[in-house]
Amino acid sequence: MGSRALLMLTNFNFKATVSSFGSASNPFFLIKNNLRIRNFSTKTRSSLQPPDLPGLAETARISLAPNEVEEFAPKIGQVIDWFGQLQAVDLDNVEPAIRADTEGDNLREDVPQTFENKEALIASVPSYEEPYIKVPKVLNKE
Amino acid sequence: MLSTIQPPRYLSRFPLRGRTKSRSFHILSSAQPVTKTCFAADQSQILSIRDSLLNRHLSAVELTHSYLDRLKQTEPHINCFLHVSDPDKVLKQAQDIDDKIKRNEEVGPLAGVLVAIKDNICTADMPSTGGSYILEGYRPPFDATAVKRLKDLGAIVVGKTNLDEFGMGSTTEASAFKVTANPWDLSRVPGGSSGGSAASVSARQCVVSLGSDTGGSVRQPASFCGVVGLKPTYGRVSRFGLMAYASSLDVIGCFGSSVADTGILLHAISGHDSLDATSSKREVPDFTSQFTYASSLKSRPLEGLRVGLIRETVDAGVDSGVKSAIEGAAAHLEQLGCVLKEVSLPSFSLGLPAYYILASSESSSNLSRYDGVRYGNQASSDELNGLYEESRAKGFGSEVKMRILMGTYALSAGYYDAYYKRAQQVRTIIRKSFKAALDENDILISPAAPSAAYKIGEKKNDPLAMYAGDIMTVNVNLAGLPALVLPCGFVEGGAVGLPVGLQIIGAAFDEEKLVKVGHIFEQTLEGYNFVPPLITDVGGASA
């Protein structure tokens, strides 16, 4: 079956191999009915740069320990590769949908309303020095 | 055979203990008329409670004691709650209700009903952690709109339930604090991310509960725990106060031990909210007007209802036990008069990667607010970026970190078109294909998950294997449609078997039809007892 071949050629590292196709642990059992693959190239793998974890971590403002980088990199790589299958789908002339759009415009009057429970808001702040929320200094990086 | 007398099912829904022995629920036979609706109180715990309270057969305090006792007995085994309300406060609320009733004053339609709330839904008087260390001990300054509406109607909030951190997960194993166990088999997961809410209703620790559903987080645990789960249309229920995971997909959903209770709960929390710009202004119909008295049902009450079974959901890869349960459910629907056919949704399989791209991307943005500055746990650092980086590193769990990183990647300059935009285009395709299928059919059916509950730890280290379990549910979120899951059968496993849920999907804002069909299905399904043995074992309660 075409799709089985595709799976083998794309080298996904998933535990359930093609031989156990009938089991519920195989994540790709439903790909076989995809009718919209434009060409039967084996490139469902993303052709973009693989994720640069330390760079992403800096953008996301999360510091990662070296063992975390080691642990996450293969898993994230695997998932991003899996995302890559959307590259092969013919999406010409399809409008992107921001949300399900089950309803139309729904804005309220642009009138400010006072929030009464200010004490609770302030009580949640970890480091407060009236009237400032206190944070450490900002270091300007080049 | 439709029978009006269903004592075994009735009792199995509400095993009582100790104190209420003398006020037996046997009094509430189906012969007794109930307020304004025309169906028996035994089809709904909420209505039977209302009946008992107003007719003074039972006091709210006695009822509350009964539930709190059961909670105390079962909680060490299943660990549903991250926070349990102070029993004195809860009993005081119950006492207030009793006093009002004594004085013949009006009480709300949910008076005395004990509700559990998933911990990513804000409650002003209780900690709301989202299952994360980063919000450990956090007390929101407001109630979520859904919570406020329940309280206004007299419901008593019994506590906050466990979840996968910020809704990211399918088992509660990603909670920072504890893992909830499935009441049907304590070595198995309850499902997720609303695992605590589902297990709590399953174990009868509360009457009903609220959860949230972004990719199946109400429906899959409902299936795993043998309870009813209802995901409303996107926009039906206000998201104000729900900690955002993926704003274009999140909804607040309901759990109950019967379709009627779940429908009543949904009705209570639905409706426009000016605090949520995505909330719909549509009228909310009274779902209870759709319920019919079991004995007055015609022999084929769903005559002519067009039901589409989604072929891609019963293909290879789905547990054979689950397939038989769904086939059994389909046969039952046919007996009720439905016209059943198979429908194919060829783009179905694309929904899963599209969902994870959209959800990770949106979550990377939504979770940027957790920076240790205005609330939550703060790490120490001598400069600002370090403060952010350390607070988030210490506060977030691995699954959350990975999803934020994946989302950051998918949204990066140069990659947006390849991933996020394409996923949005897939969303359009899926919406259209569901709409076409629902033009030809009144409802669509499928399993809620490819298997029944699996063992704790089984999928923990394999993200793709865990994501694969969401295949039945994510497309419904992408299309924004409503769906109901109700128990329809069992597969092998555990002491007495593991429950399997049937998913019923409807057109946008058509919750009324889902509840009507689900209610009739449930009332006419015979030979199954969906009360977990844990309840009958604990304290020897009769069931």
XYZ file of C-alpha atoms in Angstrom:
685
model
C 0.000 0.000 0.000
C 1.434 3.346 -1.032
C 1.219 4.914 2.351
C 3.009 2.076 4.091
C 5.897 2.626 1.745
C 5.805 6.319 2.497
C 6.031 5.613 6.190
C 9.012 3.368 5.762
C 10.811 5.863 3.575
C 10.380 8.825 5.802
C 12.208 7.164 8.633
C 9.989 8.209 11.453
C 11.261 7.006 14.773
C 8.091 5.651 16.234
C 7.932 2.675 18.519
C 5.176 0.781 16.780
C 6.718 -0.363 13.529
C 4.838 -0.908 10.321
C 4.533 -4.585 11.151
C 2.234 -3.830 14.018
C -0.055 -1.775 11.840
C -3.191 -3.150 13.325
C -2.582 -2.061 16.884
C -3.865 1.016 18.586
C -0.359 2.129 19.491
C 0.452 2.971 15.882
C 0.035 6.688 15.506
C -0.078 6.715 11.755
C -2.813 4.235 10.967
C -5.084 6.897 9.626
C -2.696 8.505 7.158
C -3.326 5.872 4.500
C -6.584 7.448 3.349
C -5.135 10.851 2.613
C -6.227 11.535 -0.912
C -4.693 14.928 -1.246
C -1.002 14.221 -1.535
C 0.035 16.236 -4.521
C 3.002 14.174 -5.606
C 4.126 10.848 -4.347
C 7.452 12.181 -3.211
C 8.816 10.701 -0.056
C 9.415 14.152 1.360
C 6.810 14.390 4.055
C 9.692 15.304 6.279
C 10.141 19.030 6.733
C 12.734 20.573 4.467
C 13.229 23.498 6.827
C 16.001 23.873 9.330
C 15.615 21.557 12.304
C 14.822 23.267 15.576
C 17.705 25.017 17.321
C 16.696 24.281 20.855
C 18.906 26.712 22.760
C 17.826 29.518 20.380
C 14.157 28.651 20.815
C 14.553 28.483 24.564
C 15.972 31.982 24.575
C 13.084 33.299 22.466
C 10.601 31.578 24.782
C 12.430 32.843 27.872
C 12.878 29.412 29.397
C 16.306 28.352 30.573
C 17.052 24.743 29.712
C 19.499 22.563 31.571
C 21.897 20.577 29.333
C 20.193 17.314 30.220
C 16.856 18.841 29.228
C 18.251 19.859 25.834
C 19.429 16.295 25.389
C 16.095 14.873 26.453
C 13.868 17.240 24.516
C 15.767 17.516 21.237
C 14.907 14.069 19.827
C 11.305 14.228 21.003
C 10.757 17.704 19.619
C 12.551 16.760 16.426
C 10.267 13.793 16.004
C 7.136 15.855 16.455
C 8.324 18.633 14.119
C 9.090 16.011 11.473
C 5.620 14.673 11.929
C 4.249 18.220 11.469
C 6.093 18.233 8.158
C 3.493 15.973 6.537
C 1.359 19.057 6.007
C 3.940 20.217 3.451
C 2.772 17.516 1.089
C -0.878 18.472 1.161
C -2.336 20.536 -1.670
C -3.598 23.673 0.027
C -3.734 26.069 -2.900
C -6.761 28.345 -2.760
C -7.704 27.309 0.747
C -8.421 30.199 3.101
C -6.716 29.917 6.495
C -9.239 29.859 9.355
C -8.267 31.814 12.463
C -10.856 29.953 14.493
C -13.917 27.835 13.914
C -15.838 31.047 13.342
C -19.102 29.654 14.543
C -20.300 33.157 15.242
C -19.861 36.648 13.825
C -18.572 39.907 15.210
C -19.031 40.272 18.896
C -17.444 43.388 20.317
C -18.639 45.321 23.317
C -18.702 49.065 23.851
C -15.237 50.551 24.229
C -16.043 51.879 27.696
C -13.657 51.234 30.560
C -15.047 49.410 33.586
C -13.480 49.464 37.026
C -12.291 46.198 38.481
C -13.165 46.303 42.149
C -11.001 43.629 43.710
C -7.673 45.406 43.420
C -6.383 44.107 46.768
C -6.505 40.545 45.517
C -4.562 41.529 42.410
C -1.848 43.133 44.464
C -1.811 40.284 46.966
C -0.790 37.940 44.159
C 2.268 39.952 43.171
C 5.399 38.174 44.465
C 7.483 41.295 44.843
C 5.580 44.485 45.561
C 6.790 47.805 46.871
C 3.912 50.212 46.868
C 3.033 51.360 44.280
C 5.541 49.412 42.179
C 5.778 45.834 41.081
C 9.442 45.205 41.715
C 11.702 43.421 39.260
C 15.478 43.123 38.947
C 17.387 45.415 36.603
C 17.230 45.028 32.870
C 20.544 44.094 31.295
C 20.964 45.470 27.813
C 22.414 42.828 25.562
C 23.952 43.640 22.221
C -38.288 -3.351 25.874
C -38.832 0.030 27.412
C -39.678 -0.127 31.047
C -40.648 2.630 33.420
C -39.366 0.789 36.427
C -35.619 0.770 36.421
C -34.623 0.432 40.048
C -31.247 -1.233 39.493
C -30.020 1.566 37.237
C -31.564 4.138 39.481
C -29.941 2.879 42.626
C -26.706 2.289 40.825
C -26.565 5.959 40.054
C -26.940 7.019 43.621
C -25.755 4.589 46.228
C -26.604 5.996 49.622
C -25.011 5.249 52.919
C -25.556 5.467 56.618
C -27.473 8.568 57.527
C -30.001 8.488 54.796
C -31.114 4.917 55.355
C -34.435 5.961 56.785
C -35.061 8.424 53.983
C -34.791 5.872 51.301
C -34.821 7.020 47.732
C -37.291 4.235 47.003
C -39.932 6.822 47.756
C -39.035 8.558 44.551
C -40.495 5.978 42.246
C -41.217 6.887 38.710
C -44.846 7.259 39.635
C -44.217 10.493 41.460
C -44.727 13.631 39.391
C -41.815 16.017 39.245
C -42.087 19.799 39.155
C -42.604 21.103 35.658
C -40.876 18.511 33.500
C -42.639 15.433 32.361
C -40.036 12.829 33.111
C -39.075 10.834 36.145
C -36.572 12.213 38.619
C -34.614 8.992 38.385
C -33.252 10.082 35.026
C -31.423 12.971 36.579
C -29.574 13.209 39.851
C -29.949 16.984 39.834
C -33.711 16.792 39.493
C -34.070 14.040 42.067
C -32.037 16.120 44.514
C -34.249 19.123 43.849
C -37.300 16.999 44.359
C -36.040 15.529 47.626
C -35.047 18.898 48.989
C -38.263 20.675 48.106
C -40.413 17.813 49.370
C -38.327 17.721 52.547
C -37.446 14.034 52.075
C -33.820 14.891 52.447
C -31.913 17.881 53.715
C -29.038 19.502 51.874
C -26.862 18.881 54.905
C -27.578 15.131 54.857
C -26.930 15.007 51.148
C -23.666 16.893 51.525
C -22.521 14.608 54.328
C -23.213 11.617 52.129
C -21.055 12.959 49.312
C -18.291 14.235 51.569
C -18.065 10.853 53.295
C -17.750 9.102 49.983
C -15.153 11.637 48.872
C -13.107 11.012 51.978
C -13.267 7.252 51.511
C -12.388 7.182 47.821
C -9.937 10.057 47.534
C -6.850 8.206 48.885
C -7.365 5.662 46.081
C -8.029 7.946 43.150
C -6.537 11.384 44.000
C -8.968 13.502 42.010
C -8.615 16.724 43.930
C -5.878 19.326 44.171
C -7.950 21.269 46.647
C -10.987 20.205 48.640
C -13.191 22.922 50.103
C -13.283 23.246 53.852
C -16.087 20.860 54.917
C -17.423 23.376 57.425
C -17.867 25.978 54.704
C -19.551 23.465 52.439
C -21.904 22.305 55.183
C -22.709 25.912 56.037
C -23.776 26.507 52.434
C -25.927 23.394 52.653
C -27.415 24.602 55.919
C -28.273 27.948 54.343
C -30.166 26.117 51.627
C -32.069 24.060 54.195
C -32.961 27.211 56.122
C -34.281 28.887 53.003
C -36.403 25.871 52.183
C -37.776 25.802 55.719
C -38.785 29.416 55.330
C -40.445 28.542 52.012
C -38.081 30.838 50.181
C -37.002 30.227 46.610
C -33.807 28.318 46.052
C -31.939 28.087 42.758
C -32.401 25.109 40.423
C -28.964 23.788 41.386
C -29.394 24.275 45.120
C -27.540 21.591 47.036
C -25.852 20.163 43.942
C -22.179 19.470 44.639
C -19.905 20.488 41.785
C -16.196 19.933 41.257
C -14.256 22.390 39.098
C -11.159 21.647 37.026
C -8.209 23.564 38.416
C -7.599 25.608 35.260
C -10.914 27.379 35.845
C -10.583 30.331 38.201
C -12.337 30.298 41.567
C -11.823 33.366 43.693
C -12.020 31.741 47.102
C -9.842 28.728 46.304
C -6.375 28.163 44.871
C -6.317 27.722 41.110
C -3.048 26.265 39.912
C -3.753 24.994 36.416
C -1.921 21.872 37.588
C 1.366 23.794 37.516
C 4.055 24.778 40.007
C 4.198 28.174 38.433
C 0.795 28.938 39.934
C 1.171 27.012 43.159
C -1.003 28.689 45.770
C -2.320 31.290 43.355
C -5.737 32.693 44.248
C -7.488 34.437 41.391
C -9.197 37.756 42.118
C -12.380 36.652 40.347
C -14.554 33.668 39.581
C -14.788 32.362 36.047
C -18.141 33.270 34.521
C -19.146 29.600 34.379
C -18.381 29.212 38.097
C -20.232 32.400 38.967
C -23.321 31.194 37.124
C -23.282 27.870 38.967
C -22.918 29.570 42.331
C -25.734 31.990 41.518
C -27.977 29.009 40.879
C -27.203 27.500 44.272
C -24.535 24.933 43.414
C -21.929 24.102 46.059
C -18.317 23.921 44.861
C -16.724 20.973 46.595
C -13.186 21.428 45.264
C -10.711 21.814 42.376
C -9.777 18.782 40.375
C -6.487 17.486 39.033
C -5.469 17.944 35.407
C -2.511 17.732 33.085
C -0.590 20.985 33.444
C -2.491 23.785 31.674
C -4.566 21.195 29.855
C -1.634 19.725 27.963
C -1.930 15.983 28.137
C -4.269 13.014 28.024
C -3.728 11.279 31.364
C -3.135 13.713 34.301
C 0.408 12.346 34.426
C 1.624 15.798 33.392
C 0.175 17.399 36.521
C 2.850 18.956 38.702
C 1.207 17.563 41.816
C -0.285 14.105 41.473
C -1.614 11.452 39.120
C -5.309 10.630 39.275
C -6.311 6.969 39.060
C -9.205 5.560 37.093
C -11.976 4.421 39.484
C -12.517 1.348 37.270
C -8.915 0.167 37.685
C -6.547 2.022 39.957
C -3.516 1.072 37.853
C -4.932 2.900 34.837
C -5.236 6.494 33.787
C -8.565 8.327 33.998
C -7.798 10.116 30.758
C -7.028 13.805 30.429
C -6.581 16.532 30.663
C -9.812 16.717 32.719
C -9.040 13.383 34.387
C -9.786 14.579 37.908
C -13.194 15.970 36.957
C -14.194 12.789 35.127
C -12.974 10.426 37.848
C -14.655 12.504 40.524
C -18.081 12.149 38.929
C -17.396 8.480 38.164
C -16.605 7.861 41.836
C -19.694 9.842 42.874
C -17.582 12.239 44.916
C -19.745 15.014 43.461
C -22.877 15.192 41.355
C -21.441 16.949 38.319
C -18.224 18.671 37.369
C -16.710 21.160 34.952
C -13.751 20.441 32.724
C -12.204 21.985 29.638
C -11.843 20.550 26.134
C -9.225 21.779 23.672
C -8.501 18.551 21.787
C -10.717 16.037 23.561
C -9.947 16.735 27.193
C -13.570 16.271 28.319
C -14.612 13.563 25.899
C -11.705 11.140 26.227
C -11.758 11.032 30.065
C -15.549 10.657 29.951
C -15.019 7.563 27.815
C -12.243 6.215 30.039
C -14.209 6.757 33.270
C -17.648 5.666 32.091
C -19.397 8.996 32.589
C -21.123 11.454 30.281
C -19.039 14.320 28.891
C -20.404 17.197 26.866
C -18.297 19.552 24.776
C -20.328 22.567 23.701
C -19.965 24.537 20.469
C -17.086 27.009 20.554
C -18.720 30.214 21.777
C -21.597 28.566 23.649
C -19.954 28.927 27.057
C -17.887 31.913 28.153
C -14.151 31.249 28.435
C -13.665 34.089 30.892
C -11.745 32.638 33.814
C -10.572 29.555 31.924
C -6.770 29.618 31.846
C -6.081 29.840 28.147
C -4.205 27.006 26.452
C -5.241 27.410 22.793
C -7.691 30.255 22.529
C -9.208 29.240 19.202
C -9.907 25.702 20.445
C -10.598 25.857 24.215
C -14.090 25.358 25.589
C -15.450 24.627 29.074
C -17.326 21.312 29.144
C -19.520 19.338 31.544
C -19.415 15.926 33.207
C -22.338 14.087 34.766
C -23.428 10.548 35.528
C -26.365 10.952 33.127
C -27.053 12.842 29.926
C -29.816 14.775 31.663
C -27.489 16.082 34.385
C -24.841 17.038 31.852
C -27.446 18.875 29.773
C -28.813 20.718 32.786
C -25.300 21.741 33.799
C -24.469 22.969 30.304
C -27.631 25.008 30.183
C -26.722 26.623 33.494
C -23.345 27.875 32.296
C -24.179 28.724 28.675
C -24.944 32.095 27.236
C -23.382 35.314 26.101
C -20.772 36.996 28.272
C -19.527 40.489 27.466
C -16.210 39.512 29.057
C -15.516 36.961 26.294
C -15.403 38.415 22.792
C -15.784 34.953 21.271
C -18.948 34.135 23.197
C -22.070 33.786 21.125
C -25.178 35.921 21.518
C -27.424 33.082 20.419
C -30.371 32.021 22.504
C -29.709 29.023 24.710
C -32.611 26.585 24.413
C -33.857 24.743 27.487
C -32.357 21.299 26.934
C -34.608 19.685 29.530
C -37.669 20.294 27.397
C -36.306 17.617 25.075
C -36.340 14.887 27.689
C -39.131 12.350 27.506
C -40.538 10.019 30.068
C -39.192 6.536 29.380
C -42.617 4.899 29.309
C -44.084 7.464 26.976
C -41.393 6.871 24.385
C -42.777 5.410 21.200
C -41.262 2.149 20.149
C -38.912 3.846 17.676
C -38.468 7.297 19.180
C -35.647 8.359 16.865
C -37.414 7.309 13.676
C -35.780 8.793 10.642
C -32.800 10.339 12.404
C -29.889 10.210 9.970
C -26.736 8.976 11.679
C -23.328 8.917 9.985
C -20.642 6.602 11.361
C -17.257 8.096 10.498
C -15.481 5.323 8.622
C -11.979 6.549 9.400
C -12.637 6.083 13.121
C -13.438 2.385 12.955
C -10.587 1.379 10.674
C -7.437 -0.546 11.496
C -5.670 0.845 14.522
C -8.738 0.972 16.741
C -9.045 -1.609 19.502
C -11.312 -4.444 18.432
C -13.164 -4.215 21.757
C -13.853 -0.531 21.126
C -15.047 -1.299 17.611
C -17.542 -3.869 18.870
C -18.828 -1.499 21.511
C -19.404 1.172 18.861
C -21.026 -1.351 16.518
C -23.302 -2.341 19.385
C -24.168 1.297 19.981
C -24.877 1.779 16.277
C -27.177 -1.245 16.318
C -28.969 0.178 19.350
C -29.492 3.451 17.507
C -30.933 1.546 14.573
C -33.348 -0.204 16.908
C -34.451 3.219 18.050
C -35.314 4.065 14.465
C -32.157 5.741 13.224
C -31.037 5.452 9.653
C -27.396 4.514 9.846
C -24.777 4.872 7.167
C -21.024 5.171 6.902
C -19.547 8.515 5.997
C -16.006 9.163 4.943
C -14.048 12.261 5.920
C -10.862 11.893 3.844
C -9.091 14.826 5.494
C -9.648 13.307 8.916
C -6.092 12.211 9.523
C -4.708 15.684 8.813
C -6.482 17.034 11.832
C -4.018 15.603 14.293
C -0.822 17.339 13.118
C -2.788 20.489 12.327
C -4.212 20.481 15.837
C -0.832 20.068 17.491
C 0.695 22.833 15.401
C -2.132 25.216 16.260
C -2.315 24.215 19.904
C 1.449 24.415 20.518
C 1.684 27.730 18.716
C -1.202 29.311 20.560
C -0.026 27.926 23.871
C 3.461 29.357 23.366
C 1.801 32.733 23.158
C -0.750 32.214 25.922
C 1.764 30.893 28.415
C 4.122 33.816 27.984
C 2.139 35.607 30.687
C 3.560 33.239 33.315
C 6.771 35.121 33.956
C 6.938 35.264 37.760
C 6.282 39.011 37.844
C 2.616 39.607 38.609
C 1.558 36.279 40.087
C 2.802 32.800 40.754
C 6.147 31.467 41.857
C 9.080 33.767 41.303
C 12.670 32.583 41.021
C 15.454 34.875 42.101
C 17.757 36.505 39.630
C 19.758 39.707 39.437
C 18.442 40.645 36.039
C 15.073 40.616 34.339
C 15.554 38.052 31.584
C 17.063 35.724 34.119
C 13.984 36.183 36.279
C 11.749 35.164 33.395
C 13.952 32.263 32.344
C 14.405 30.818 35.804
C 10.819 31.277 36.968
C 9.547 29.548 33.871
C 12.205 26.842 33.927
C 11.369 25.981 37.517
C 7.627 26.480 37.228
C 6.780 24.575 34.053
C 6.839 20.808 33.588
C 8.482 19.004 30.650
C 5.413 18.585 28.486
C 4.564 22.278 28.752
C 8.153 23.299 27.990
C 8.259 21.065 24.927
C 4.998 22.396 23.576
C 6.067 25.993 24.112
C 9.315 25.283 22.262
C 7.495 23.553 19.400
C 5.057 26.411 19.174
C 7.851 28.971 19.241
C 9.474 27.115 16.364
C 6.277 26.902 14.321
C 5.659 30.606 14.700
C 9.212 31.750 14.022
C 9.883 34.062 11.116
C 10.230 31.953 8.015
C 8.341 29.000 9.440
C 4.941 30.580 9.982
C 3.797 29.832 6.413
C 5.047 26.290 6.507
C 3.367 25.323 9.738
C 0.875 27.648 11.366
C -0.686 28.974 8.191
C -0.938 25.523 6.658
C -2.543 24.211 9.833
C -5.114 26.979 9.608
C -5.821 26.004 6.043
C -6.309 22.413 7.123
C -8.746 23.729 9.693
C -10.811 25.233 6.857
C -10.826 21.909 5.012
C -11.926 20.022 8.098
C -14.658 22.530 8.919
C -16.029 22.229 5.410
C -15.921 18.448 5.394
C -17.799 18.235 8.693
C -20.339 20.745 7.479
C -20.935 18.709 4.336
C -21.295 15.517 6.360
C -23.709 17.218 8.767
C -25.796 18.531 5.896
C -26.392 14.933 4.842
C -26.741 13.545 8.381
C -28.326 14.792 11.582
C -25.473 13.533 13.752
C -22.148 11.776 13.299
C -20.878 9.051 15.585
C -17.484 7.607 16.393
C -15.530 6.244 19.346
C -14.067 8.866 21.680
C -10.664 7.180 21.744
C -8.970 4.278 19.924
C -8.759 2.260 23.140
C -10.087 2.077 26.661
C -8.029 3.367 29.593
C -4.402 2.270 29.441
C -1.939 1.745 32.272
C -0.352 4.617 34.135
C 3.139 5.152 32.721
C 2.462 3.340 29.466
C 2.627 6.334 27.110
C 4.476 8.760 29.305
C 7.744 8.839 27.369
C 6.390 8.639 23.859
C 4.751 11.922 22.885
C 3.596 10.770 19.443
C 1.943 7.664 20.878
C 0.083 9.822 23.347
C -0.922 12.381 20.712
C -2.209 9.574 18.493
C -4.902 8.818 21.049
C -6.490 12.178 20.304
C -7.326 11.289 16.700
C -11.043 10.854 17.395
C -11.500 14.132 19.162
C -9.289 16.925 17.756
C -11.182 17.438 14.505
C -14.277 18.405 16.449
C -12.332 21.198 18.162
C -10.890 22.386 14.870
C -14.406 22.641 13.476
C -15.759 24.193 16.699
C -18.631 21.688 16.846
C -20.452 20.285 19.871
C -20.049 16.639 20.879
C -21.435 14.345 23.548
C -19.732 11.227 24.862
C -21.745 8.682 26.802
C -20.846 5.179 28.003
C -22.089 2.499 25.622
C -20.252 -0.688 26.542
C -17.188 -2.344 28.002
C -13.919 -3.931 26.964
C -11.864 -6.453 28.906
C -9.667 -5.164 31.661
C -9.734 -4.269 35.329
C -11.985 -6.137 37.747
C -15.241 -5.923 35.798
C -14.179 -4.450 32.473
C -13.304 -0.969 31.289
C -15.955 1.416 29.959
C -16.084 2.672 26.388
C -17.808 5.867 25.318
C -19.728 6.653 22.137
C -19.069 10.097 20.699
C -22.004 11.893 19.079
C -21.116 14.989 17.036
C -23.640 17.612 16.026
C -23.871 20.752 13.931
C -22.802 24.050 15.458
C -25.065 25.082 18.373
C -27.112 21.894 18.078
C -26.453 20.677 21.641
C -30.186 20.214 22.012
C -30.218 17.384 19.478
C -27.176 15.742 21.037
C -28.750 15.796 24.475
C -32.070 14.516 23.166
C -30.503 11.604 21.289
C -28.078 10.811 24.109
C -30.849 10.847 26.677
C -33.031 8.425 24.728
C -30.038 6.184 23.998
C -29.104 6.086 27.661
C -32.600 5.431 28.955
C -33.156 2.539 26.570
C -29.753 0.911 26.929
C -30.129 -2.204 29.022
C -27.813 -4.648 30.681
C -25.066 -2.230 31.681
C -24.093 -0.805 35.023
C -21.759 2.150 34.737
C -20.966 2.528 38.429
C -17.367 1.527 39.153
C -16.840 -1.305 41.664
C -14.758 1.062 43.796
C -17.994 2.709 44.961
C -19.721 -0.500 45.857
C -16.619 -1.840 47.582
C -15.987 1.258 49.621
C -18.158 1.307 52.742
C -20.447 -1.382 51.352
C -22.824 1.131 49.765
C -25.754 -0.466 48.020
C -25.801 -0.094 44.284
